[in-house]
Amino acid sequence: MDLYEGLSEPVRKAWERSLSGGRASLSRRSLLGGGLAVAGAGALTACGIPAATSTAGTKTDDQSDKDKSLIFSNWQLYIDQSDDKKHMPTLEAFEKHYGIKVKYTDDITDNVEFFAKIKPQLAAGQSTGRDVVVLTDWMAGRMIRLGWAQELDASYMPHAYANLEQRFRTPDWDPGRAHSYPWAGIATVIAYNTKVTKGKKVTSVSQLLTDPDLKGRVAMLSEMRDTVGMTLLDMGKKPESFTSDDFDAALAKVQKAVDSKQIRQFTGNEYTDGLASGNIAACLAWAGDLVQLQVDNPEIKFVIPDAGYLNSTDNMLIPAGSKHRKNASLLMDWYYRPEIAAELAAWVNYITPCAGVKEELLKIDKSVANNPLIIPDAAMTAKAHAFRSLTSKEETSFESKFAKLIGA
């Protein structure tokens, strides 16, 4: 078993030196704050990750060395599968490579619902029975804020530290990625059906909310951060730094479109059915859904507004109380080997957070490799914005106001 397989030779040698007596034998903050004197795009000097000292082992003994197993909870249809749905190739390759048996469950269907399921054990200081969970950034941030996510051990994750795309390295809810690593990136954009719009382009949130030709056939997302974040951008406000007054102004703008019946509905990803059938002319949409929709229906188009788009992530975390933290870390690191990340991206069709994937994707599917919804180009990356972290008070207030707006 070679933990450093796939790293470039300079990075590999530097990492091995550090593990034996250098920075990797110190705290994670020391390692990644100082960096390594290695050149190249994948070099650890480019990481720029300040991170805290690992606290692994403070709550439960890690049984990884004597129990080669782990339990992985993820969202439905969020990992590569064989055509007969009986195999998960990248996961089975991990099991073979490390001799670690993975119990994979797709039992996450909603962030809030899943959090409610595991909260009693976490609050009681008990194991959730899971070693890796995948949660959207705002919920991952809540887990970290409450102290319910383990800090990560750099020594088990050389590929992750070397290959994480720069734009994902410094979220305000997990500075330095001390507790989490992205599973996939999510871009919120505008989608429309050209057959329904009679060829007319839909290019902005303002158009969604006011264009009379779209009246009654517009859908916005039931996720507060997506709908409000995209509206803030349309108003010239930054989701990274908006005020409470900005939030209320964005909500009022959407409320006006609700009152005028411009908006047909607020949806999760069921908007895909309406967009494909023509019941929805235009909507806010998640890029990963659109890749497959466009294969089935070329009349469906997407637009990145001039004002920008909202970028978020679904993230792997090791919950407090995990009994297989080393095994879990190796799994997280596995998906930052470009050839593995490419297989995953080719199947799930969401933005890959792993650098060096395009070259591997070209070997699998050139159309996927060249799709900016999976590997954003420079122009798309420049328009990305993240919704800032909320205080507990803000989260309660904003979610309550938004729930009233959408009738939840």
mmCIF file of C-alpha atoms in Angstrom:
data_model
loop_
_atom_site.group_PDB
_atom_site.id
_atom_site.type_symbol
_atom_site.label_atom_id
_atom_site.label_comp_id
_atom_site.label_asym_id
_atom_site.label_seq_id
_atom_site.Cartn_x
_atom_site.Cartn_y
_atom_site.Cartn_z
ATOM 1 C CA MET A 1 0.000 0.000 0.000
ATOM 2 C CA ASP A 2 1.478 3.358 -1.052
ATOM 3 C CA LEU A 3 -0.145 6.337 0.607
ATOM 4 C CA TYR A 4 1.716 8.766 -1.673
ATOM 5 C CA GLU A 5 0.983 7.043 -4.965
ATOM 6 C CA GLY A 6 0.022 9.527 -7.669
ATOM 7 C CA LEU A 7 1.830 12.527 -6.196
ATOM 8 C CA SER A 8 4.441 14.181 -8.368
ATOM 9 C CA GLU A 9 8.000 13.152 -7.465
ATOM 10 C CA PRO A 10 9.032 16.514 -5.900
ATOM 11 C CA VAL A 11 5.871 16.673 -3.764
ATOM 12 C CA ARG A 12 6.210 13.030 -2.795
ATOM 13 C CA LYS A 13 9.811 13.415 -1.622
ATOM 14 C CA ALA A 14 9.075 16.596 0.292
ATOM 15 C CA TRP A 15 6.114 14.966 2.006
ATOM 16 C CA GLU A 16 8.089 11.885 2.995
ATOM 17 C CA ARG A 17 10.885 14.064 4.404
ATOM 18 C CA SER A 18 8.381 16.064 6.406
ATOM 19 C CA LEU A 19 6.722 13.003 7.858
ATOM 20 C CA SER A 20 10.015 11.618 9.098
ATOM 21 C CA GLY A 21 11.258 14.752 10.792
ATOM 22 C CA GLY A 22 9.831 17.881 9.278
ATOM 23 C CA ARG A 23 6.608 19.861 9.189
ATOM 24 C CA ALA A 24 4.222 16.950 8.781
ATOM 25 C CA SER A 25 5.399 15.618 12.130
ATOM 26 C CA LEU A 26 4.251 18.906 13.677
ATOM 27 C CA SER A 27 0.811 20.414 13.891
ATOM 28 C CA ARG A 28 -1.291 20.890 10.796
ATOM 29 C CA ARG A 29 -1.107 24.652 11.242
ATOM 30 C CA SER A 30 2.696 24.526 11.259
ATOM 31 C CA LEU A 31 2.817 22.327 8.173
ATOM 32 C CA LEU A 32 0.418 24.187 5.965
ATOM 33 C CA GLY A 33 0.971 27.680 7.235
ATOM 34 C CA GLY A 34 4.696 27.445 6.490
ATOM 35 C CA GLY A 35 4.367 25.419 3.312
ATOM 36 C CA LEU A 36 6.987 23.315 1.556
ATOM 37 C CA ALA A 37 9.637 24.669 -0.774
ATOM 38 C CA VAL A 38 8.463 22.728 -3.801
ATOM 39 C CA ALA A 39 7.630 24.119 -7.228
ATOM 40 C CA GLY A 40 4.680 23.214 -9.464
ATOM 41 C CA ALA A 41 0.902 23.596 -9.559
ATOM 42 C CA GLY A 42 0.342 20.592 -7.324
ATOM 43 C CA ALA A 43 3.043 21.529 -4.842
ATOM 44 C CA LEU A 44 2.197 21.932 -1.209
ATOM 45 C CA THR A 45 3.529 25.482 -1.215
ATOM 46 C CA ALA A 46 0.405 26.437 -3.127
ATOM 47 C CA CYS A 47 -1.892 25.059 -0.463
ATOM 48 C CA GLY A 48 -2.050 28.140 1.723
ATOM 49 C CA ILE A 49 -3.997 26.213 4.346
ATOM 50 C CA PRO A 50 -3.628 27.426 7.910
ATOM 51 C CA ALA A 51 -4.983 24.658 10.093
ATOM 52 C CA ALA A 52 -5.369 23.722 13.687
ATOM 53 C CA THR A 53 -3.569 21.016 15.588
ATOM 54 C CA SER A 54 -5.392 17.706 15.208
ATOM 55 C CA THR A 55 -7.493 16.598 18.152
ATOM 56 C CA ALA A 56 -8.068 13.108 16.778
ATOM 57 C CA GLY A 57 -8.371 10.608 19.567
ATOM 58 C CA THR A 58 -9.631 12.972 22.267
ATOM 59 C CA LYS A 59 -13.156 11.567 22.345
ATOM 60 C CA THR A 60 -12.837 7.924 21.353
ATOM 61 C CA ASP A 61 -10.010 5.540 20.651
ATOM 62 C CA ASP A 62 -9.369 5.086 16.946
ATOM 63 C CA GLN A 63 -9.891 1.428 16.054
ATOM 64 C CA SER A 64 -8.779 1.761 12.422
ATOM 65 C CA ASP A 65 -5.639 -0.364 12.666
ATOM 66 C CA LYS A 66 -7.426 -3.347 14.173
ATOM 67 C CA ASP A 67 -10.800 -2.878 12.468
ATOM 68 C CA LYS A 68 -10.386 -2.309 8.731
ATOM 69 C CA SER A 69 -13.818 -0.862 8.107
ATOM 70 C CA LEU A 70 -15.791 2.370 7.997
ATOM 71 C CA ILE A 71 -19.359 3.587 7.499
ATOM 72 C CA PHE A 72 -19.997 6.264 4.862
ATOM 73 C CA SER A 73 -23.272 8.254 4.652
ATOM 74 C CA ASN A 74 -23.934 10.194 1.457
ATOM 75 C CA TRP A 75 -26.739 11.625 -0.660
ATOM 76 C CA GLN A 76 -28.669 9.507 -3.138
ATOM 77 C CA LEU A 77 -27.140 9.026 -6.613
ATOM 78 C CA TYR A 78 -23.977 10.813 -5.532
ATOM 79 C CA ILE A 79 -21.331 8.207 -6.301
ATOM 80 C CA ASP A 80 -20.341 6.372 -9.466
ATOM 81 C CA GLN A 81 -22.239 3.160 -10.169
ATOM 82 C CA SER A 82 -22.055 0.391 -12.707
ATOM 83 C CA ASP A 83 -24.817 0.131 -15.294
ATOM 84 C CA ASP A 84 -26.551 -2.596 -13.306
ATOM 85 C CA LYS A 85 -26.336 -0.462 -10.111
ATOM 86 C CA LYS A 86 -24.652 -3.327 -8.271
ATOM 87 C CA HIS A 87 -21.158 -1.859 -8.063
ATOM 88 C CA MET A 88 -19.494 1.411 -7.088
ATOM 89 C CA PRO A 89 -16.172 1.203 -8.943
ATOM 90 C CA THR A 90 -14.206 3.939 -7.162
ATOM 91 C CA LEU A 91 -15.310 2.724 -3.741
ATOM 92 C CA GLU A 92 -14.501 -0.885 -4.559
ATOM 93 C CA ALA A 93 -11.079 0.211 -5.814
ATOM 94 C CA PHE A 94 -10.492 1.922 -2.452
ATOM 95 C CA GLU A 95 -11.439 -1.254 -0.593
ATOM 96 C CA LYS A 96 -9.038 -3.306 -2.686
ATOM 97 C CA HIS A 97 -6.204 -0.785 -2.391
ATOM 98 C CA TYR A 98 -6.334 -0.388 1.392
ATOM 99 C CA GLY A 99 -8.061 -3.574 2.523
ATOM 100 C CA ILE A 100 -10.733 -1.467 4.226
ATOM 101 C CA LYS A 101 -14.371 -2.560 3.983
ATOM 102 C CA VAL A 102 -16.817 0.296 3.423
ATOM 103 C CA LYS A 103 -20.473 0.179 4.390
ATOM 104 C CA TYR A 104 -21.978 2.766 2.071
ATOM 105 C CA THR A 105 -25.447 4.174 2.734
ATOM 106 C CA ASP A 106 -27.308 6.834 0.756
ATOM 107 C CA ASP A 107 -29.391 7.863 3.743
ATOM 108 C CA ILE A 108 -28.986 11.645 3.412
ATOM 109 C CA THR A 109 -31.931 13.250 1.645
ATOM 110 C CA ASP A 110 -32.049 16.592 3.446
ATOM 111 C CA ASN A 111 -29.478 18.462 5.550
ATOM 112 C CA VAL A 112 -31.873 19.418 8.335
ATOM 113 C CA GLU A 113 -33.505 16.009 8.519
ATOM 114 C CA PHE A 114 -30.163 14.193 8.665
ATOM 115 C CA PHE A 115 -28.801 16.589 11.281
ATOM 116 C CA ALA A 116 -31.861 15.937 13.431
ATOM 117 C CA LYS A 117 -31.180 12.206 13.116
ATOM 118 C CA ILE A 118 -27.599 12.353 14.388
ATOM 119 C CA LYS A 119 -27.903 15.313 16.786
ATOM 120 C CA PRO A 120 -28.962 13.312 19.899
ATOM 121 C CA GLN A 121 -25.858 11.089 19.749
ATOM 122 C CA LEU A 122 -23.538 14.007 19.047
ATOM 123 C CA ALA A 123 -25.005 16.091 21.857
ATOM 124 C CA ALA A 124 -24.564 13.148 24.236
ATOM 125 C CA GLY A 125 -20.940 12.617 23.191
ATOM 126 C CA GLN A 126 -21.763 9.299 21.567
ATOM 127 C CA SER A 127 -20.841 7.820 18.192
ATOM 128 C CA THR A 128 -23.310 8.390 15.371
ATOM 129 C CA GLY A 129 -22.326 5.013 13.922
ATOM 130 C CA ARG A 130 -20.868 6.843 10.928
ATOM 131 C CA ASP A 131 -17.281 7.684 10.024
ATOM 132 C CA VAL A 132 -17.791 9.946 6.993
ATOM 133 C CA VAL A 133 -20.818 12.106 6.262
ATOM 134 C CA VAL A 134 -21.428 14.498 3.351
ATOM 135 C CA LEU A 135 -23.206 17.749 4.225
ATOM 136 C CA THR A 136 -23.776 21.035 2.418
ATOM 137 C CA ASP A 137 -21.446 23.833 3.485
ATOM 138 C CA TRP A 138 -23.831 25.706 5.788
ATOM 139 C CA MET A 139 -24.710 22.537 7.694
ATOM 140 C CA ALA A 140 -21.083 21.440 7.728
ATOM 141 C CA GLY A 141 -20.320 24.833 9.260
ATOM 142 C CA ARG A 142 -22.905 24.242 11.961
ATOM 143 C CA MET A 143 -21.372 20.868 12.792
ATOM 144 C CA ILE A 144 -17.949 22.455 13.097
ATOM 145 C CA ARG A 145 -19.238 25.393 15.151
ATOM 146 C CA LEU A 146 -20.809 22.981 17.626
ATOM 147 C CA GLY A 147 -17.598 20.980 17.931
ATOM 148 C CA TRP A 148 -19.162 17.890 16.363
ATOM 149 C CA ALA A 149 -16.678 17.380 13.512
ATOM 150 C CA GLN A 150 -13.212 15.922 14.005
ATOM 151 C CA GLU A 151 -10.167 17.928 13.003
ATOM 152 C CA LEU A 152 -8.266 16.196 10.218
ATOM 153 C CA ASP A 153 -4.833 14.604 10.397
ATOM 154 C CA ALA A 154 -2.568 15.880 7.619
ATOM 155 C CA SER A 155 -0.377 12.800 7.612
ATOM 156 C CA TYR A 156 -3.159 10.643 6.125
ATOM 157 C CA MET A 157 -4.206 13.117 3.421
ATOM 158 C CA PRO A 158 -1.310 14.058 1.103
ATOM 159 C CA HIS A 159 -3.366 13.947 -2.114
ATOM 160 C CA ALA A 160 -6.124 16.083 -0.629
ATOM 161 C CA TYR A 161 -3.720 18.764 0.546
ATOM 162 C CA ALA A 162 -1.826 18.757 -2.741
ATOM 163 C CA ASN A 163 -4.794 18.620 -5.113
ATOM 164 C CA LEU A 164 -7.630 20.658 -3.616
ATOM 165 C CA GLU A 165 -8.503 23.439 -6.073
ATOM 166 C CA GLN A 166 -7.472 26.840 -4.748
ATOM 167 C CA ARG A 167 -10.964 28.319 -4.827
ATOM 168 C CA PHE A 168 -12.206 25.758 -2.300
ATOM 169 C CA ARG A 169 -9.424 26.186 0.264
ATOM 170 C CA THR A 170 -10.610 28.985 2.530
ATOM 171 C CA PRO A 171 -14.341 28.880 3.333
ATOM 172 C CA ASP A 172 -15.196 31.197 6.214
ATOM 173 C CA TRP A 173 -17.054 28.398 8.012
ATOM 174 C CA ASP A 174 -13.973 26.126 8.084
ATOM 175 C CA PRO A 175 -10.823 28.241 7.782
ATOM 176 C CA GLY A 176 -8.019 26.231 6.231
ATOM 177 C CA ARG A 177 -10.251 23.189 5.735
ATOM 178 C CA ALA A 178 -9.276 21.954 9.194
ATOM 179 C CA HIS A 179 -12.374 19.729 9.443
ATOM 180 C CA SER A 180 -13.759 19.161 5.960
ATOM 181 C CA TYR A 181 -13.014 18.473 2.317
ATOM 182 C CA PRO A 182 -15.405 19.012 -0.599
ATOM 183 C CA TRP A 183 -17.065 16.021 -2.185
ATOM 184 C CA ALA A 184 -18.436 18.152 -5.020
ATOM 185 C CA GLY A 185 -19.026 21.767 -5.917
ATOM 186 C CA ILE A 186 -22.497 23.117 -6.666
ATOM 187 C CA ALA A 187 -23.103 26.026 -9.026
ATOM 188 C CA THR A 188 -26.479 27.781 -8.928
ATOM 189 C CA VAL A 189 -27.255 29.241 -12.358
ATOM 190 C CA ILE A 190 -30.232 30.143 -14.536
ATOM 191 C CA ALA A 191 -31.818 27.549 -16.802
ATOM 192 C CA TYR A 192 -34.541 27.901 -19.405
ATOM 193 C CA ASN A 193 -36.349 25.883 -22.054
ATOM 194 C CA THR A 194 -35.946 27.560 -25.438
ATOM 195 C CA LYS A 195 -39.018 25.791 -26.825
ATOM 196 C CA VAL A 196 -41.186 27.395 -24.145
ATOM 197 C CA THR A 197 -39.527 30.818 -24.374
ATOM 198 C CA LYS A 198 -39.735 30.659 -28.175
ATOM 199 C CA GLY A 199 -36.001 31.154 -28.441
ATOM 200 C CA LYS A 200 -35.870 34.067 -26.053
ATOM 201 C CA LYS A 201 -32.829 34.042 -23.748
ATOM 202 C CA VAL A 202 -33.206 34.366 -19.988
ATOM 203 C CA THR A 203 -30.077 35.954 -18.572
ATOM 204 C CA SER A 204 -30.761 37.480 -15.153
ATOM 205 C CA VAL A 205 -32.681 37.039 -11.916
ATOM 206 C CA SER A 206 -34.437 40.353 -12.606
ATOM 207 C CA GLN A 207 -35.751 38.863 -15.829
ATOM 208 C CA LEU A 208 -36.974 35.787 -13.968
ATOM 209 C CA LEU A 209 -38.839 38.007 -11.520
ATOM 210 C CA THR A 210 -40.338 40.569 -13.916
ATOM 211 C CA ASP A 211 -40.446 39.417 -17.561
ATOM 212 C CA PRO A 212 -44.161 39.185 -18.496
ATOM 213 C CA ASP A 213 -43.398 36.512 -21.096
ATOM 214 C CA LEU A 214 -42.355 34.200 -18.242
ATOM 215 C CA LYS A 215 -45.214 34.988 -15.880
ATOM 216 C CA GLY A 216 -46.535 31.949 -14.040
ATOM 217 C CA ARG A 217 -43.817 29.689 -15.391
ATOM 218 C CA VAL A 218 -40.851 30.632 -13.196
ATOM 219 C CA ALA A 219 -39.403 28.483 -10.427
ATOM 220 C CA MET A 220 -37.037 29.574 -7.669
ATOM 221 C CA LEU A 221 -35.241 27.250 -5.291
ATOM 222 C CA SER A 222 -36.549 26.283 -1.872
ATOM 223 C CA GLU A 223 -32.984 26.552 -0.522
ATOM 224 C CA MET A 224 -32.767 29.981 1.086
ATOM 225 C CA ARG A 225 -29.104 30.561 0.345
ATOM 226 C CA ASP A 226 -29.508 29.843 -3.359
ATOM 227 C CA THR A 227 -32.558 31.997 -4.003
ATOM 228 C CA VAL A 228 -31.539 34.895 -1.780
ATOM 229 C CA GLY A 229 -27.884 34.677 -2.800
ATOM 230 C CA MET A 230 -28.677 34.889 -6.506
ATOM 231 C CA THR A 231 -31.090 37.769 -5.867
ATOM 232 C CA LEU A 232 -28.461 39.630 -3.856
ATOM 233 C CA LEU A 233 -26.012 39.303 -6.744
ATOM 234 C CA ASP A 234 -28.642 40.622 -9.137
ATOM 235 C CA MET A 235 -29.028 43.647 -6.850
ATOM 236 C CA GLY A 236 -25.296 44.341 -6.924
ATOM 237 C CA LYS A 237 -24.758 42.999 -3.412
ATOM 238 C CA LYS A 238 -22.186 40.379 -2.478
ATOM 239 C CA PRO A 239 -23.421 37.213 -0.757
ATOM 240 C CA GLU A 240 -20.041 37.129 0.990
ATOM 241 C CA SER A 241 -20.726 40.371 2.889
ATOM 242 C CA PHE A 242 -24.412 41.336 2.827
ATOM 243 C CA THR A 243 -26.230 43.004 5.727
ATOM 244 C CA SER A 244 -29.583 42.190 7.317
ATOM 245 C CA ASP A 245 -31.082 45.119 5.404
ATOM 246 C CA ASP A 246 -29.710 43.673 2.167
ATOM 247 C CA PHE A 247 -31.310 40.329 2.992
ATOM 248 C CA ASP A 248 -34.682 41.957 3.647
ATOM 249 C CA ALA A 249 -34.448 43.925 0.386
ATOM 250 C CA ALA A 250 -33.720 40.748 -1.584
ATOM 251 C CA LEU A 251 -36.618 38.991 0.099
ATOM 252 C CA ALA A 252 -38.919 41.891 -0.749
ATOM 253 C CA LYS A 253 -37.902 41.653 -4.400
ATOM 254 C CA VAL A 254 -38.806 37.966 -4.501
ATOM 255 C CA GLN A 255 -41.988 38.591 -2.507
ATOM 256 C CA LYS A 256 -43.147 41.069 -5.147
ATOM 257 C CA ALA A 257 -42.792 38.355 -7.794
ATOM 258 C CA VAL A 258 -44.738 35.940 -5.599
ATOM 259 C CA ASP A 259 -47.534 38.458 -5.111
ATOM 260 C CA SER A 260 -47.750 39.154 -8.849
ATOM 261 C CA LYS A 261 -47.834 35.403 -9.529
ATOM 262 C CA GLN A 262 -44.694 35.699 -11.641
ATOM 263 C CA ILE A 263 -43.257 32.775 -9.672
ATOM 264 C CA ARG A 264 -45.025 29.480 -10.186
ATOM 265 C CA GLN A 265 -43.322 27.583 -7.340
ATOM 266 C CA PHE A 266 -40.315 27.102 -5.096
ATOM 267 C CA THR A 267 -38.724 23.713 -5.618
ATOM 268 C CA GLY A 268 -35.915 21.360 -4.771
ATOM 269 C CA ASN A 269 -34.511 19.527 -7.769
ATOM 270 C CA GLU A 270 -38.004 18.561 -8.930
ATOM 271 C CA TYR A 271 -37.730 21.637 -11.145
ATOM 272 C CA THR A 272 -35.993 19.281 -13.567
ATOM 273 C CA ASP A 273 -39.298 17.613 -14.467
ATOM 274 C CA GLY A 274 -41.054 20.930 -15.012
ATOM 275 C CA LEU A 275 -38.229 22.355 -17.083
ATOM 276 C CA ALA A 276 -38.087 19.266 -19.285
ATOM 277 C CA SER A 277 -41.876 19.088 -19.758
ATOM 278 C CA GLY A 278 -42.286 22.789 -20.409
ATOM 279 C CA ASN A 279 -44.391 23.562 -17.346
ATOM 280 C CA ILE A 280 -41.486 25.723 -16.204
ATOM 281 C CA ALA A 281 -40.063 28.149 -18.737
ATOM 282 C CA ALA A 282 -37.112 29.346 -16.671
ATOM 283 C CA CYS A 283 -35.729 28.861 -13.188
ATOM 284 C CA LEU A 284 -32.801 28.866 -10.827
ATOM 285 C CA ALA A 285 -31.070 25.515 -11.184
ATOM 286 C CA TRP A 286 -28.137 23.455 -9.971
ATOM 287 C CA ALA A 287 -25.546 22.911 -12.656
ATOM 288 C CA GLY A 288 -25.126 19.188 -11.963
ATOM 289 C CA ASP A 289 -28.758 18.566 -12.871
ATOM 290 C CA LEU A 290 -28.442 20.487 -16.120
ATOM 291 C CA VAL A 291 -25.645 18.361 -17.533
ATOM 292 C CA GLN A 292 -27.923 15.344 -17.780
ATOM 293 C CA LEU A 293 -30.996 17.378 -18.740
ATOM 294 C CA GLN A 294 -29.135 18.806 -21.729
ATOM 295 C CA VAL A 295 -28.169 15.337 -22.900
ATOM 296 C CA ASP A 296 -31.839 14.349 -22.947
ATOM 297 C CA ASN A 297 -33.205 17.683 -24.159
ATOM 298 C CA PRO A 298 -30.952 20.076 -26.126
ATOM 299 C CA GLU A 299 -33.597 22.800 -25.877
ATOM 300 C CA ILE A 300 -32.628 23.322 -22.244
ATOM 301 C CA LYS A 301 -29.996 26.028 -21.892
ATOM 302 C CA PHE A 302 -28.130 27.534 -18.967
ATOM 303 C CA VAL A 303 -26.783 31.012 -18.336
ATOM 304 C CA ILE A 304 -24.295 32.371 -15.858
ATOM 305 C CA PRO A 305 -25.619 35.881 -15.166
ATOM 306 C CA ASP A 306 -23.276 38.804 -15.670
ATOM 307 C CA ALA A 307 -23.823 39.534 -11.975
ATOM 308 C CA GLY A 308 -22.333 36.150 -11.071
ATOM 309 C CA TYR A 309 -23.537 32.890 -9.611
ATOM 310 C CA LEU A 310 -23.600 31.186 -6.229
ATOM 311 C CA ASN A 311 -21.019 28.519 -5.574
ATOM 312 C CA SER A 312 -21.407 26.079 -2.684
ATOM 313 C CA THR A 313 -20.056 22.674 -1.728
ATOM 314 C CA ASP A 314 -21.123 19.352 -0.319
ATOM 315 C CA ASN A 315 -18.417 18.310 2.109
ATOM 316 C CA MET A 316 -16.968 15.206 3.705
ATOM 317 C CA LEU A 317 -16.603 15.362 7.473
ATOM 318 C CA ILE A 318 -15.649 12.878 10.185
ATOM 319 C CA PRO A 319 -18.263 13.228 12.924
ATOM 320 C CA ALA A 320 -17.162 13.427 16.532
ATOM 321 C CA GLY A 321 -17.107 9.976 18.089
ATOM 322 C CA SER A 322 -16.006 8.206 14.909
ATOM 323 C CA LYS A 323 -14.147 5.015 15.748
ATOM 324 C CA HIS A 324 -12.372 4.794 12.375
ATOM 325 C CA ARG A 325 -10.832 8.218 11.847
ATOM 326 C CA LYS A 326 -7.705 7.004 10.080
ATOM 327 C CA ASN A 327 -9.757 4.847 7.713
ATOM 328 C CA ALA A 328 -12.102 7.778 7.089
ATOM 329 C CA SER A 329 -9.169 10.090 6.351
ATOM 330 C CA LEU A 330 -7.775 7.635 3.830
ATOM 331 C CA LEU A 331 -11.172 7.510 2.113
ATOM 332 C CA MET A 332 -11.362 11.295 1.910
ATOM 333 C CA ASP A 333 -7.852 11.388 0.505
ATOM 334 C CA TRP A 334 -8.689 8.679 -2.051
ATOM 335 C CA TYR A 335 -11.107 10.986 -3.842
ATOM 336 C CA TYR A 336 -8.353 13.544 -4.355
ATOM 337 C CA ARG A 337 -6.361 11.256 -6.643
ATOM 338 C CA PRO A 338 -7.143 12.817 -10.046
ATOM 339 C CA GLU A 339 -7.917 9.505 -11.759
ATOM 340 C CA ILE A 340 -10.440 8.643 -9.021
ATOM 341 C CA ALA A 341 -11.910 12.145 -8.917
ATOM 342 C CA ALA A 342 -12.362 11.959 -12.701
ATOM 343 C CA GLU A 343 -14.374 8.744 -12.488
ATOM 344 C CA LEU A 344 -16.595 10.307 -9.840
ATOM 345 C CA ALA A 345 -17.084 13.561 -11.764
ATOM 346 C CA ALA A 346 -17.915 11.726 -14.991
ATOM 347 C CA TRP A 347 -20.766 9.983 -13.209
ATOM 348 C CA VAL A 348 -22.221 12.589 -10.819
ATOM 349 C CA ASN A 349 -21.714 15.551 -13.204
ATOM 350 C CA TYR A 350 -21.117 18.100 -10.459
ATOM 351 C CA ILE A 351 -18.099 20.407 -10.156
ATOM 352 C CA THR A 352 -14.990 18.504 -9.151
ATOM 353 C CA PRO A 353 -12.912 20.130 -6.385
ATOM 354 C CA CYS A 354 -9.795 18.156 -7.355
ATOM 355 C CA ALA A 355 -7.063 19.734 -9.478
ATOM 356 C CA GLY A 356 -5.633 17.807 -12.423
ATOM 357 C CA VAL A 357 -8.903 16.077 -13.256
ATOM 358 C CA LYS A 358 -9.400 17.452 -16.766
ATOM 359 C CA GLU A 359 -6.509 15.425 -18.181
ATOM 360 C CA GLU A 360 -7.982 12.274 -16.668
ATOM 361 C CA LEU A 361 -11.507 13.120 -17.842
ATOM 362 C CA LEU A 362 -10.282 13.509 -21.409
ATOM 363 C CA LYS A 363 -9.473 9.807 -21.312
ATOM 364 C CA ILE A 364 -13.041 9.016 -20.231
ATOM 365 C CA ASP A 365 -15.308 11.522 -22.008
ATOM 366 C CA LYS A 366 -14.135 14.662 -23.816
ATOM 367 C CA SER A 367 -17.564 16.290 -23.599
ATOM 368 C CA VAL A 368 -17.493 16.000 -19.813
ATOM 369 C CA ALA A 369 -13.892 17.222 -19.627
ATOM 370 C CA ASN A 370 -14.781 20.347 -21.603
ATOM 371 C CA ASN A 371 -18.039 21.108 -19.800
ATOM 372 C CA PRO A 372 -17.679 24.259 -17.650
ATOM 373 C CA LEU A 373 -20.456 22.979 -15.365
ATOM 374 C CA ILE A 374 -18.081 20.191 -14.276
ATOM 375 C CA ILE A 375 -14.691 21.856 -14.691
ATOM 376 C CA PRO A 376 -15.338 25.612 -14.661
ATOM 377 C CA ASP A 377 -13.227 27.659 -17.037
ATOM 378 C CA ALA A 378 -11.526 30.883 -15.975
ATOM 379 C CA ALA A 379 -14.494 33.045 -16.995
ATOM 380 C CA MET A 380 -16.930 30.976 -14.948
ATOM 381 C CA THR A 381 -14.623 30.762 -11.947
ATOM 382 C CA ALA A 382 -14.265 34.553 -11.904
ATOM 383 C CA LYS A 383 -18.039 34.916 -11.435
ATOM 384 C CA ALA A 384 -18.335 32.571 -8.456
ATOM 385 C CA HIS A 385 -19.556 33.841 -5.091
ATOM 386 C CA ALA A 386 -20.140 32.118 -1.770
ATOM 387 C CA PHE A 387 -22.946 32.814 0.699
ATOM 388 C CA ARG A 388 -21.363 33.982 3.935
ATOM 389 C CA SER A 389 -21.643 32.124 7.207
ATOM 390 C CA LEU A 390 -24.516 33.177 9.444
ATOM 391 C CA THR A 391 -24.596 33.576 13.187
ATOM 392 C CA SER A 392 -27.076 31.374 15.036
ATOM 393 C CA LYS A 393 -29.342 34.399 15.477
ATOM 394 C CA GLU A 394 -29.166 35.306 11.786
ATOM 395 C CA GLU A 395 -29.781 31.730 10.712
ATOM 396 C CA THR A 396 -32.945 31.511 12.804
ATOM 397 C CA SER A 397 -34.221 34.896 11.642
ATOM 398 C CA PHE A 398 -33.407 34.512 7.954
ATOM 399 C CA GLU A 399 -34.716 30.966 7.657
ATOM 400 C CA SER A 400 -37.955 31.972 9.382
ATOM 401 C CA LYS A 401 -38.500 34.901 7.019
ATOM 402 C CA PHE A 402 -37.725 32.772 3.988
ATOM 403 C CA ALA A 403 -40.003 29.939 5.120
ATOM 404 C CA LYS A 404 -42.854 32.464 5.393
ATOM 405 C CA LEU A 405 -42.103 33.723 1.895
ATOM 406 C CA ILE A 406 -42.237 30.300 0.243
ATOM 407 C CA GLY A 407 -45.168 29.095 2.358
ATOM 408 C CA ALA A 408 -43.198 26.366 4.099
#
